[in-house]
Amino acid sequence: MMDKYTKLQMTGIYAAVTVFLIFILLPFFEMFMASLRPLEHLFRSPYQFWSDDFSFQAYRDMWDTVPLLGRYIINSVFIASAVTGLTMIFVVPAAYAYARLNFPFKNGSLAIFLGVNMFTGAVLLIPLYRVLRSMGLLNTYWAMIVPGVAFLIPQGIWLLRSYLEKIPRELEEAAFVDGASRLYTLRRVVLPLATPGLIVVGTAVFIGAYAQQFLFAITFNQQRELQPLPAGLFEFIGYQDVTWNQMMAAALTGILPVMVIFLFLQKYLVAGLTAGAVKE
Amino acid sequence: MATLELMSISKSFGSAKVLHDISLAIRDKEFVVFVGPSGCGKSTLLRIIAGLEEATSGQIMIGGEDVSTAHPVDRGISMVFQSYALYPHLSVYENIAFPLRVQKMEKAELDTRVQQAASILQLTDKLQLKPGQLSGGQRQRVAIGRSIVRNPKVFLFDEPLSNLDAALRGDMRVELSQLHRSLDATMVYVTHDQVEAMTMADRIVVLNGGHVEQFGTPMELYHHPRTKFVASFIGQPNMNLIPATVSAADATGVKVTLTGGHEMVLPVEGGRVAKGDKVEVGIRPEHVQIGDGGFPISVNVLERLGGVSITYGTLGDGVRFCASLPGDAAVEEGQPLALTVSPEDCHVFDASGDVLRRMSAPAIAANG
Ligand SMILES: Nc1ncnc2c1ncn2[C@@H]1O[C@H](COP(=O)(O)OP(=O)(O)O)[C@@H](O)[C@H]1O
Ligand SMILES: [Mg+2]
């Protein structure tokens, strides 16, 4: 790689990166700080950055304040995982078809998929509610999983298709000449080579599923035991006061699983996002 | 028995016609090379034979059987791709075994076949490596290994050596020729490199713009090119083509005046041309000698290769001329040089590029 930036340019780049990172990370930092403060210090004026009575007490108390908190976290992970799994089952063959096969209306249908993606879930809540009600899925896990899958499929197809297109066609032709069927080729050749791409898409879908479950949870589900964390966090808002420090602690604990997954997959993510850029 | 017959194969991509009515009969165990410039349709023709592409019209027969719509495996062909097309996530062993795994071949038999292919190709100690850990030449051998385990009737190669460096290419040419002899199979080999074609082929198909220009043994193409295109494509350095005017012609010879004024009587069938016609006289660089009574060129560049001296110059008003002279020939850059050529060695092409048949052509080498 050529290092073709001057010192001044490098300084500029790092300054921009720093500003960007601060912008992104400051809320998390403030969440963390808030979670350490005793409740009565939260509203202290003037703002005090550090004081001696900081503690992890909120991380202990939150389980008592909201007894179902653990359940909510598990629900969140479960719903996001189920959405991811189901989405991938649909996305893999569809993306492969769009990447390799020719069929009538191919580009048109792909555009429609993207068009659907333009609508946020919120616009479609009422029709979705009616659909889910007539299918008897309200107040079940399915009420949060099915819409999640539906909204994430288009994005997944778009991401994975462009990845699969980069796998050399000659590999598949070689397999075809040697007598392999499409499915055999997909299983033995294409998918193993697309693993980084699958991980990238899977992660993107998982994050999408994690982020969007709030809307579906508060609209389509009344059952407390089934709620995911974002909805469960409401329970920190009491009649008298809001235990902000515990809410922040719970929120941080809730995103911990996602962060851990990210750390493990980071290697693949970087490789996957740049794979195919260089001819190997 | 694996003869390969193409009958009036044509191919269009949309409105672009890429192959025009190609008919060829390739004999059993023959090594045939398709050669031609880039984009002339070589790969397309090979892919049609393989069954990767469907011909717009025409038929393909392998071993006397019509396989025009058959699956590649049922055609009994196997193919080596230009990029090798090795599976990067599988070991060399699994790459070679792939076609057998597809057939669900029983383990012991599969192992025997893979080991056998590996030993032919000197890959035995590389079987556990991934393709990424191999050199270009070794990858090439793995690709060949994968194509031989299935014992196909016809091998197809699409520019298999074009990714290798020059030295390795020379070695692999020899190896492929040996492989052909030891496998005793019909091979069709595509290249844009006339040296590969000349050195390896039993017979060469010269393709140009989707047409077969000529199909014959290397020496046939060398001594009897049917068109100007074949003449200038085969042979290294390329044949010189000198514009000339016919001053007399009959069935036994043509009298021409070369650019620059030199007059020659050439023993070719002159029935098709008449006095005043423009023709081109083809002279191979290796057929000229230094001597008086011929035509002068002015030498621009001289390449002394040791055994030969390649001389690039101009003839008359700017026609480029190349001569291949003895290694220590008395030639100097910037000096005029008198060259002669015997009339029997000259080729004459009419205005449409077709050859006038030579009457005193050298005998064709025995491999015809
Ligand atoms: N799939 C395709 N679609 C459209 N045109 C093609 C396709 N494959 C090849 N061609 C065209 O056919 C011609 C011959 O290509 P090809 O057989 O690859 O040539 P070669 O192998 O001799 O270089 C080229 O002009 C190429 O652009
Ligand atoms: Mg080609």
XYZ file of C-alpha atoms and ligand atoms in Angstrom:
676
model
C 0.000 0.000 0.000
C 1.289 3.394 -0.887
C 1.511 5.987 1.839
C 0.804 9.000 -0.284
C -0.554 11.445 2.295
C 1.419 14.374 3.587
C 1.736 14.973 7.308
C -0.789 17.768 7.142
C -3.293 15.552 5.348
C -2.762 12.779 7.894
C -3.412 15.221 10.719
C -6.604 16.304 8.993
C -7.742 12.724 8.492
C -7.100 11.831 12.120
C -8.858 14.977 13.314
C -11.906 14.098 11.234
C -11.876 10.503 12.495
C -11.612 11.740 16.079
C -14.561 14.112 15.701
C -16.590 11.348 14.118
C -15.726 8.827 16.818
C -16.517 11.286 19.579
C -19.855 12.001 17.978
C -20.659 8.286 17.789
C -19.196 7.213 21.134
C -20.104 10.110 23.397
C -23.655 8.882 24.012
C -22.286 5.489 25.059
C -19.789 7.149 27.311
C -22.461 9.300 28.909
C -24.663 6.219 29.320
C -21.851 4.512 31.119
C -21.175 7.521 33.343
C -24.857 7.854 34.136
C -25.049 4.189 35.057
C -22.312 4.711 37.655
C -23.863 7.737 39.330
C -26.195 7.411 42.265
C -29.640 8.551 41.207
C -29.628 11.731 43.326
C -26.407 12.874 41.677
C -27.844 12.635 38.191
C -29.622 15.937 38.375
C -26.953 17.751 40.325
C -26.094 21.228 39.129
C -23.516 22.274 38.196
C -22.605 19.146 36.210
C -19.940 17.172 38.000
C -17.828 14.898 35.849
C -16.456 12.756 38.637
C -17.343 12.203 42.252
C -16.332 9.710 44.899
C -19.641 7.938 45.287
C -19.598 6.399 41.795
C -20.384 2.696 41.963
C -21.674 -0.304 40.059
C -24.648 -0.469 42.430
C -27.120 0.188 39.598
C -25.911 -2.960 37.835
C -26.965 -4.922 40.917
C -30.202 -3.100 41.645
C -31.586 -3.182 38.148
C -32.414 -6.913 38.422
C -34.657 -6.138 41.436
C -36.287 -3.060 39.966
C -37.239 -4.972 36.827
C -37.415 -8.641 37.764
C -37.912 -9.779 34.188
C -34.799 -7.964 32.914
C -32.858 -11.161 32.269
C -35.791 -12.543 30.369
C -35.961 -9.386 28.250
C -32.327 -9.629 27.319
C -32.697 -13.275 26.378
C -35.828 -12.416 24.393
C -33.932 -9.736 22.509
C -31.131 -12.056 21.562
C -33.558 -14.849 20.743
C -35.747 -12.686 18.510
C -32.778 -11.177 16.709
C -31.207 -14.618 16.229
C -34.424 -16.141 14.957
C -34.920 -13.228 12.573
C -31.338 -13.598 11.355
C -31.614 -17.352 10.859
C -34.898 -17.165 9.002
C -33.768 -14.220 6.919
C -30.618 -16.021 5.827
C -32.625 -19.086 4.818
C -34.524 -16.891 2.385
C -31.666 -14.618 1.416
C -29.050 -17.217 0.395
C -30.966 -18.898 -2.431
C -32.555 -15.633 -3.529
C -29.246 -13.776 -3.659
C -27.671 -16.668 -5.558
C -30.484 -16.630 -8.067
C -30.131 -12.897 -8.572
C -26.367 -13.208 -8.880
C -26.243 -16.086 -11.334
C -29.503 -17.090 -12.958
C -31.435 -15.380 -15.677
C -35.160 -15.203 -15.306
C -37.864 -12.898 -16.547
C -38.452 -9.761 -14.518
C -35.134 -10.141 -12.700
C -34.146 -6.495 -12.508
C -37.721 -5.374 -12.011
C -38.276 -7.613 -9.007
C -34.954 -6.586 -7.515
C -35.981 -2.956 -7.794
C -39.272 -3.763 -6.099
C -37.368 -5.365 -3.234
C -35.369 -2.199 -2.841
C -38.526 -0.128 -3.091
C -40.087 -2.074 -0.227
C -37.019 -1.234 1.784
C -37.803 2.454 1.384
C -40.865 2.112 3.573
C -40.031 2.028 7.212
C -41.916 -0.391 9.339
C -43.829 2.491 10.873
C -45.675 3.286 7.636
C -46.922 -0.265 7.396
C -47.775 -0.837 11.047
C -51.536 -0.753 10.671
C -51.753 -3.086 7.678
C -49.206 -5.345 9.358
C -51.286 -5.358 12.513
C -54.279 -6.525 10.541
C -52.285 -9.216 8.775
C -50.823 -10.519 12.017
C -54.190 -10.434 13.722
C -55.910 -12.379 10.988
C -53.117 -14.937 11.150
C -53.493 -15.140 14.890
C -49.883 -14.204 15.540
C -50.377 -11.170 17.764
C -48.814 -11.478 21.211
C -46.457 -14.266 20.207
C -42.763 -14.268 19.334
C -43.865 -14.612 15.722
C -45.424 -11.151 15.873
C -41.948 -9.714 16.299
C -40.065 -12.222 14.145
C -42.186 -12.308 10.997
C -42.218 -8.562 10.278
C -38.532 -8.396 11.137
C -37.696 -11.064 8.582
C -39.867 -9.411 5.970
C -38.172 -6.067 6.321
C -34.635 -7.449 6.343
C -34.812 -9.801 3.370
C -34.415 -7.099 0.692
C -31.348 -5.616 2.297
C -29.842 -9.074 2.749
C -30.435 -9.985 -0.888
C -28.774 -6.803 -2.073
C -25.736 -7.254 0.119
C -25.203 -10.944 -0.531
C -25.911 -10.733 -4.249
C -23.101 -8.281 -4.828
C -20.823 -10.516 -2.792
C -21.744 -13.676 -4.705
C -21.235 -11.894 -8.013
C -17.574 -11.532 -7.156
C -17.020 -15.290 -6.954
C -15.435 -16.226 -10.287
C -17.965 -17.754 -12.636
C -15.315 -20.155 -13.922
C -15.349 -21.991 -10.581
C -18.992 -22.817 -11.060
C -18.466 -23.661 -14.708
C -15.667 -26.027 -13.731
C -17.997 -27.726 -11.254
C -20.725 -27.907 -13.883
C -18.365 -29.497 -16.415
C -17.437 -32.046 -13.754
C -21.062 -32.965 -13.349
C -22.032 -31.079 -10.206
C -25.618 -29.898 -9.890
C -26.483 -26.313 -9.008
C -27.260 -27.245 -5.433
C -24.093 -29.289 -5.029
C -22.069 -26.398 -6.433
C -23.812 -23.958 -4.126
C -23.104 -26.135 -1.112
C -19.574 -27.299 -1.889
C -18.150 -24.347 -3.811
C -20.129 -21.136 -3.561
C -21.138 -21.023 0.085
C -17.738 -21.996 1.511
C -16.175 -19.253 -0.577
C -18.882 -16.824 0.426
C -18.416 -17.407 4.161
C -17.030 -13.920 4.831
C -19.904 -12.477 2.852
C -22.406 -14.597 4.748
C -20.958 -13.372 8.030
C -21.124 -9.758 6.910
C -24.713 -10.107 5.780
C -25.640 -12.153 8.845
C -24.201 -9.501 11.122
C -25.903 -6.684 9.268
C -29.208 -8.543 9.500
C -28.687 -9.293 13.183
C -28.005 -5.653 13.966
C -30.997 -4.629 11.899
C -33.153 -7.149 13.743
C -31.885 -5.966 17.096
C -32.600 -2.351 16.249
C -36.066 -2.757 14.768
C -37.604 -5.082 17.360
C -38.690 -2.185 19.572
C -41.313 -0.954 17.127
C -42.807 -4.382 16.521
C -42.656 -5.292 20.196
C -44.630 -2.324 21.464
C -47.171 -2.575 18.632
C -47.771 -6.272 18.171
C -47.074 -7.716 21.595
C -48.735 -7.167 24.969
C -47.224 -10.159 26.723
C -44.615 -9.031 29.227
C -42.729 -12.327 29.169
C -42.141 -12.051 25.469
C -40.908 -8.450 25.356
C -37.395 -7.724 24.149
C -35.091 -5.437 26.054
C -35.845 -2.113 24.310
C -39.499 -2.494 25.272
C -38.636 -3.832 28.704
C -36.576 -0.757 29.491
C -39.867 1.134 29.883
C -40.314 -0.546 33.219
C -37.566 1.599 34.673
C -39.982 4.484 34.265
C -41.899 4.293 37.492
C -44.902 6.271 38.825
C -42.730 8.531 40.929
C -39.380 8.662 39.306
C -37.258 7.202 36.549
C -34.254 5.174 37.666
C -32.088 6.497 34.899
C -28.877 5.006 36.200
C -30.350 1.506 36.233
C -31.942 2.021 32.838
C -28.575 2.974 31.389
C -26.955 0.008 33.100
C -29.588 -2.327 31.658
C -29.237 -0.838 28.187
C -25.475 -1.309 28.268
C -25.835 -4.869 29.519
C -28.335 -5.499 26.739
C -26.012 -4.440 23.938
C -23.154 -6.403 25.434
C -23.989 -9.603 23.497
C -23.955 -7.686 20.208
C -20.631 -6.112 21.072
C -19.122 -9.466 21.900
C -20.316 -10.906 18.583
C -18.813 -7.935 16.818
C -15.460 -8.405 18.469
C -15.353 -12.029 17.393
C -16.416 -11.337 13.824
C -14.386 -8.204 13.308
C -11.713 -10.057 11.360
C -14.312 -11.436 8.937
C -16.149 -8.149 8.687
C -13.092 -6.267 7.535
C -12.055 -9.064 5.203
C -15.580 -9.442 3.897
C -16.169 -5.790 3.163
C -13.004 -5.531 1.108
C -12.920 -9.018 -0.400
C -12.847 -9.105 -4.161
C -11.317 -5.651 -4.314
C -8.007 -7.235 -5.178
C -7.618 -9.954 -7.774
C -6.322 -13.027 -6.025
C -12.661 -43.957 -30.102
C -13.136 -40.261 -29.646
C -13.423 -38.417 -32.871
C -14.853 -34.935 -32.593
C -16.905 -33.509 -35.389
C -18.304 -30.021 -35.621
C -20.994 -29.605 -38.226
C -21.899 -26.072 -39.304
C -21.578 -24.565 -35.861
C -22.759 -20.970 -35.671
C -23.096 -18.819 -32.608
C -24.604 -15.404 -31.985
C -24.747 -13.408 -28.806
C -27.840 -11.329 -29.384
C -27.269 -9.678 -32.730
C -23.497 -10.188 -32.679
C -22.520 -13.159 -34.795
C -19.387 -14.649 -33.242
C -18.967 -17.970 -35.063
C -19.844 -18.512 -38.713
C -20.694 -21.970 -39.944
C -17.713 -23.862 -38.565
C -17.180 -27.450 -39.670
C -14.236 -29.531 -38.522
C -13.439 -33.188 -38.200
C -10.909 -33.997 -35.500
C -9.474 -37.474 -35.472
C -9.163 -39.851 -32.557
C -6.133 -39.136 -30.327
C -5.311 -36.026 -32.270
C -3.883 -32.896 -30.648
C -5.640 -30.015 -32.352
C -4.894 -26.387 -31.559
C -7.314 -23.541 -32.210
C -5.247 -20.457 -32.772
C -6.231 -16.923 -33.627
C -6.114 -13.376 -32.377
C -7.946 -12.350 -29.232
C -11.691 -12.094 -29.723
C -11.857 -14.347 -32.774
C -14.141 -16.827 -31.029
C -11.744 -19.547 -29.891
C -13.071 -19.714 -26.341
C -16.639 -19.576 -27.521
C -16.058 -22.518 -29.847
C -14.368 -24.493 -27.073
C -17.195 -23.718 -24.655
C -19.693 -24.931 -27.220
C -17.764 -28.198 -27.525
C -17.715 -28.419 -23.718
C -21.426 -27.806 -23.402
C -21.043 -24.599 -21.427
C -22.519 -22.615 -24.270
C -25.195 -23.676 -26.694
C -24.578 -23.264 -30.410
C -27.137 -21.152 -32.229
C -27.141 -23.786 -34.958
C -25.130 -26.828 -35.919
C -24.266 -30.190 -34.424
C -21.480 -31.686 -32.361
C -20.568 -35.343 -32.636
C -18.197 -37.062 -30.240
C -17.219 -40.629 -31.042
C -19.882 -40.629 -33.724
C -22.655 -39.727 -31.329
C -24.672 -36.532 -31.510
C -23.990 -34.739 -28.225
C -25.245 -31.288 -29.244
C -27.558 -31.035 -26.252
C -25.822 -33.440 -23.862
C -24.411 -32.531 -20.445
C -20.607 -32.041 -20.369
C -20.155 -35.258 -18.384
C -22.204 -37.246 -20.861
C -20.146 -35.796 -23.694
C -17.091 -37.349 -22.077
C -15.157 -34.103 -22.133
C -13.221 -32.343 -19.451
C -11.948 -28.824 -19.507
C -8.981 -26.889 -18.142
C -9.752 -23.208 -17.723
C -7.495 -20.265 -18.371
C -7.690 -19.155 -14.740
C -7.266 -22.804 -13.594
C -10.582 -22.433 -11.715
C -9.258 -24.316 -8.689
C -11.387 -24.317 -5.555
C -9.340 -22.192 -3.168
C -10.901 -23.655 -0.014
C -10.189 -27.277 -0.918
C -6.860 -29.097 -0.741
C -5.077 -30.228 -3.873
C -6.346 -33.727 -3.126
C -9.963 -32.602 -2.910
C -9.584 -30.423 -5.984
C -8.437 -33.383 -8.016
C -11.038 -35.635 -6.406
C -13.902 -33.207 -7.035
C -15.276 -34.819 -10.212
C -15.162 -38.221 -8.497
C -16.883 -36.939 -5.359
C -19.657 -35.636 -7.580
C -20.028 -39.165 -8.960
C -20.042 -40.480 -5.370
C -17.217 -42.818 -6.250
C -16.299 -45.367 -3.642
C -13.362 -44.296 -1.409
C -10.656 -46.798 -2.316
C -11.188 -46.387 -6.033
C -11.242 -42.615 -5.663
C -7.991 -42.633 -3.750
C -6.296 -44.816 -6.369
C -7.366 -42.505 -9.144
C -6.284 -39.340 -7.348
C -2.907 -40.829 -6.407
C -2.402 -41.976 -9.973
C -3.165 -38.526 -11.383
C -0.948 -36.937 -8.769
C 1.973 -39.146 -9.637
C 1.628 -38.465 -13.369
C 1.718 -34.751 -12.593
C 4.364 -34.905 -9.834
C 1.970 -33.573 -7.221
C 2.177 -36.451 -4.768
C 3.875 -34.421 -2.053
C 1.559 -31.444 -2.588
C -1.759 -33.188 -2.060
C -2.478 -31.683 1.346
C -1.702 -28.090 0.335
C -4.242 -25.483 -0.684
C -4.028 -24.039 -4.222
C -2.968 -20.702 -2.755
C 0.261 -22.308 -1.517
C 1.297 -23.500 -4.965
C 3.240 -21.863 -7.765
C 1.590 -21.062 -11.073
C 2.947 -24.152 -12.763
C 1.796 -26.408 -9.925
C -1.698 -24.905 -9.977
C -1.767 -25.602 -13.682
C -0.923 -29.226 -12.973
C -3.676 -29.490 -10.372
C -6.149 -28.184 -12.923
C -4.918 -30.802 -15.376
C -5.084 -33.439 -12.642
C -8.713 -32.616 -12.034
C -9.401 -33.055 -15.723
C -7.721 -36.442 -16.086
C -9.188 -38.336 -13.097
C -12.473 -38.751 -14.890
C -10.802 -40.459 -17.897
C -12.602 -38.242 -20.393
C -12.590 -38.987 -24.087
C -11.749 -35.440 -25.099
C -9.648 -32.880 -23.218
C -10.327 -29.212 -23.748
C -7.779 -26.561 -22.791
C -8.478 -22.839 -22.897
C -5.195 -20.925 -22.992
C -3.820 -22.939 -20.071
C -0.348 -21.448 -20.251
C -1.155 -17.792 -20.668
C -0.783 -17.024 -16.964
C 2.709 -18.502 -16.726
C 6.008 -16.798 -17.346
C 7.927 -17.519 -20.535
C 10.389 -20.093 -19.154
C 7.671 -22.104 -17.403
C 5.542 -21.941 -20.531
C 8.282 -23.679 -22.461
C 8.496 -26.462 -19.870
C 4.747 -26.908 -19.689
C 4.528 -27.146 -23.484
C 6.816 -30.141 -23.353
C 4.918 -31.641 -20.412
C 1.581 -31.252 -22.168
C 2.925 -32.914 -25.297
C 4.171 -35.807 -23.173
C 0.873 -35.990 -21.347
C -0.911 -36.214 -24.671
C 1.269 -39.092 -25.704
C 0.878 -40.968 -22.421
C -2.896 -40.463 -22.128
C -3.542 -41.266 -25.747
C -6.558 -38.991 -25.757
C -8.055 -36.474 -28.121
C -7.094 -32.965 -27.111
C -8.342 -29.599 -28.225
C -6.187 -26.727 -27.166
C -6.940 -23.020 -27.524
C -4.232 -20.387 -27.673
C -3.458 -17.057 -29.246
C 0.238 -17.953 -29.307
C 1.368 -19.330 -32.645
C 4.506 -20.825 -31.076
C 2.364 -23.023 -28.809
C 0.297 -23.975 -31.817
C 3.273 -24.846 -33.991
C 5.108 -26.802 -31.317
C 2.314 -28.891 -29.860
C -0.296 -29.427 -32.541
C -0.812 -32.385 -34.790
C -3.073 -30.070 -36.710
C -3.878 -26.394 -36.306
C -7.164 -24.590 -36.850
C -6.540 -20.931 -37.621
C -9.567 -18.864 -36.659
C -10.159 -15.297 -37.688
C -13.286 -13.300 -36.975
C -15.311 -16.430 -36.303
C -14.268 -18.139 -39.543
C -11.923 -21.059 -40.049
C -9.117 -19.654 -42.184
C -7.295 -22.933 -42.527
C -7.054 -26.375 -40.919
C -3.856 -28.313 -41.418
C -0.571 -29.551 -40.021
C 1.903 -26.941 -38.772
C 4.170 -27.399 -41.777
C 1.238 -27.263 -44.166
C 0.276 -23.891 -42.723
C 3.868 -22.767 -42.895
C 4.495 -23.742 -46.497
C 1.015 -23.449 -47.906
C -0.868 -20.718 -46.083
C -4.137 -20.382 -47.881
C -4.643 -16.736 -46.983
C -2.574 -13.689 -46.171
C -3.933 -13.879 -42.617
C -2.602 -17.401 -42.016
C 0.682 -16.526 -43.689
C 1.319 -13.584 -41.426
C 0.020 -15.357 -38.305
C 2.180 -18.471 -38.599
C 5.951 -18.151 -38.431
C 8.264 -16.066 -36.323
C 9.260 -13.360 -37.175
C 6.177 -12.604 -39.259
C 6.177 -12.947 -43.017
C 6.976 -9.778 -44.952
C 4.197 -8.629 -47.239
C 5.378 -6.425 -50.057
C 2.963 -4.614 -52.352
C 3.617 -5.463 -55.998
C 2.074 -5.005 -59.423
C 1.558 -7.829 -61.897
C 3.234 -7.192 -65.214
C 2.506 -10.567 -66.785
C 0.693 -13.689 -65.655
C -0.095 -17.145 -66.955
C -0.788 -20.586 -65.541
C 2.845 -21.306 -64.768
C 4.018 -18.066 -63.238
C 3.505 -14.435 -62.448
C 5.855 -11.610 -63.245
C 5.667 -8.871 -60.632
C 7.308 -5.543 -59.880
C 7.868 -5.058 -56.156
C 7.568 -1.701 -54.485
C 10.969 -0.178 -55.076
C 11.174 -1.469 -58.631
C 12.661 -4.966 -58.311
C 11.214 -7.416 -60.820
C 10.674 -11.128 -60.129
C 9.110 -14.090 -61.878
C 7.369 -16.254 -59.307
C 6.307 -19.867 -59.925
C 2.693 -19.651 -58.786
C -0.585 -20.334 -60.582
C -1.317 -17.006 -62.212
C -4.669 -17.778 -63.761
C -6.588 -15.523 -61.363
C -4.589 -12.325 -61.930
C -3.864 -10.166 -64.940
C -1.418 -7.472 -65.952
C -1.843 -4.378 -63.828
C -3.395 -6.164 -60.793
C -2.180 -5.213 -57.348
C -0.916 -8.199 -55.360
C 1.211 -8.750 -52.291
C 4.337 -10.862 -52.314
C 5.014 -12.740 -49.103
C 8.619 -13.400 -48.166
C 9.553 -15.117 -44.905
C 12.428 -13.434 -43.057
C 14.319 -16.716 -42.898
C 14.241 -17.162 -46.688
C 16.339 -14.154 -47.676
C 20.080 -14.072 -48.108
C 22.603 -11.316 -48.472
C 23.593 -10.940 -52.103
C 23.499 -8.791 -55.177
C 20.901 -8.900 -57.894
C 17.983 -8.712 -55.467
C 16.438 -5.758 -53.725
C 18.047 -3.303 -51.333
C 16.736 -2.414 -47.892
C 18.017 0.162 -45.481
C 18.672 -1.346 -42.074
C 17.069 0.444 -39.113
C 17.444 -1.969 -36.235
C 19.623 -5.010 -35.875
C 19.075 -7.656 -33.192
C 21.945 -10.070 -32.829
C 20.608 -13.144 -31.042
C 23.756 -15.174 -31.487
C 22.640 -17.848 -33.883
C 20.691 -15.423 -36.021
C 20.612 -11.694 -36.621
C 17.167 -10.249 -37.028
C 17.320 -7.231 -39.269
C 14.509 -4.693 -39.423
C 14.600 -2.260 -42.287
C 12.581 -0.546 -44.956
C 12.224 -1.386 -48.597
C 11.607 1.260 -51.271
C 9.297 3.963 -49.998
C 8.682 2.844 -46.485
C 7.521 -0.797 -46.670
C 8.838 -2.508 -43.575
C 10.989 -5.533 -44.151
C 12.432 -8.038 -41.734
C 15.234 -10.448 -42.538
C 16.587 -13.282 -40.463
C 20.269 -13.593 -41.319
C 23.185 -15.676 -40.030
C 24.456 -14.699 -36.605
C 27.599 -12.986 -37.732
C 26.275 -11.538 -41.004
C 28.046 -8.388 -42.126
C 25.212 -5.976 -41.428
C 25.287 -2.559 -39.823
C 22.503 -0.352 -38.591
C 21.937 2.669 -40.811
C 23.548 1.010 -43.835
C 21.903 -0.229 -47.032
C 21.800 -3.981 -47.487
C 21.300 -6.003 -50.668
C 19.065 -9.054 -50.227
C 18.016 -11.850 -52.523
C 15.314 -14.471 -52.260
C 14.737 -17.424 -54.491
C 11.418 -17.164 -56.359
C 10.280 -20.632 -55.184
C 10.181 -19.366 -51.592
C 7.820 -16.484 -52.366
C 4.077 -16.437 -51.754
C 1.682 -14.303 -53.759
C -1.656 -13.068 -52.412
C -4.287 -11.459 -54.586
C -6.166 -8.306 -53.671
C -8.686 -10.243 -51.539
C -5.893 -11.896 -49.533
C -6.166 -15.389 -51.046
C -3.010 -17.171 -52.060
C -2.033 -18.060 -55.606
C -1.012 -21.696 -55.325
C 2.730 -22.284 -55.296
C 3.858 -24.811 -57.850
C 7.274 -25.661 -56.534
C 6.451 -25.838 -52.854
C 8.693 -27.836 -50.533
C 7.487 -31.263 -49.594
C 5.238 -31.309 -46.574
C 6.800 -32.758 -43.451
C 5.999 -36.314 -42.502
C 3.648 -35.524 -39.601
C 0.916 -34.507 -42.103
N -21.301 -14.252 -23.086
C -21.044 -13.400 -24.091
N -21.937 -12.439 -24.408
C -21.698 -11.591 -25.446
N -20.611 -11.620 -26.207
C -19.694 -12.549 -25.953
C -19.853 -13.484 -24.886
N -18.784 -14.300 -24.866
C -17.979 -13.880 -25.872
N -18.520 -12.841 -26.523
C -17.938 -12.163 -27.693
O -17.600 -13.136 -28.640
C -16.377 -12.820 -29.269
C -15.429 -13.987 -29.152
O -15.066 -14.156 -27.812
P -14.102 -15.308 -27.339
O -14.610 -16.605 -27.853
O -13.939 -15.186 -25.874
O -12.767 -14.915 -28.077
P -11.297 -15.495 -27.865
O -11.350 -16.594 -26.875
O -10.891 -15.952 -29.229
O -10.464 -14.355 -27.427
C -15.856 -11.560 -28.613
O -16.127 -10.488 -29.459
C -16.656 -11.455 -27.344
O -16.866 -10.122 -27.026
Mg -10.450 -16.715 -24.930
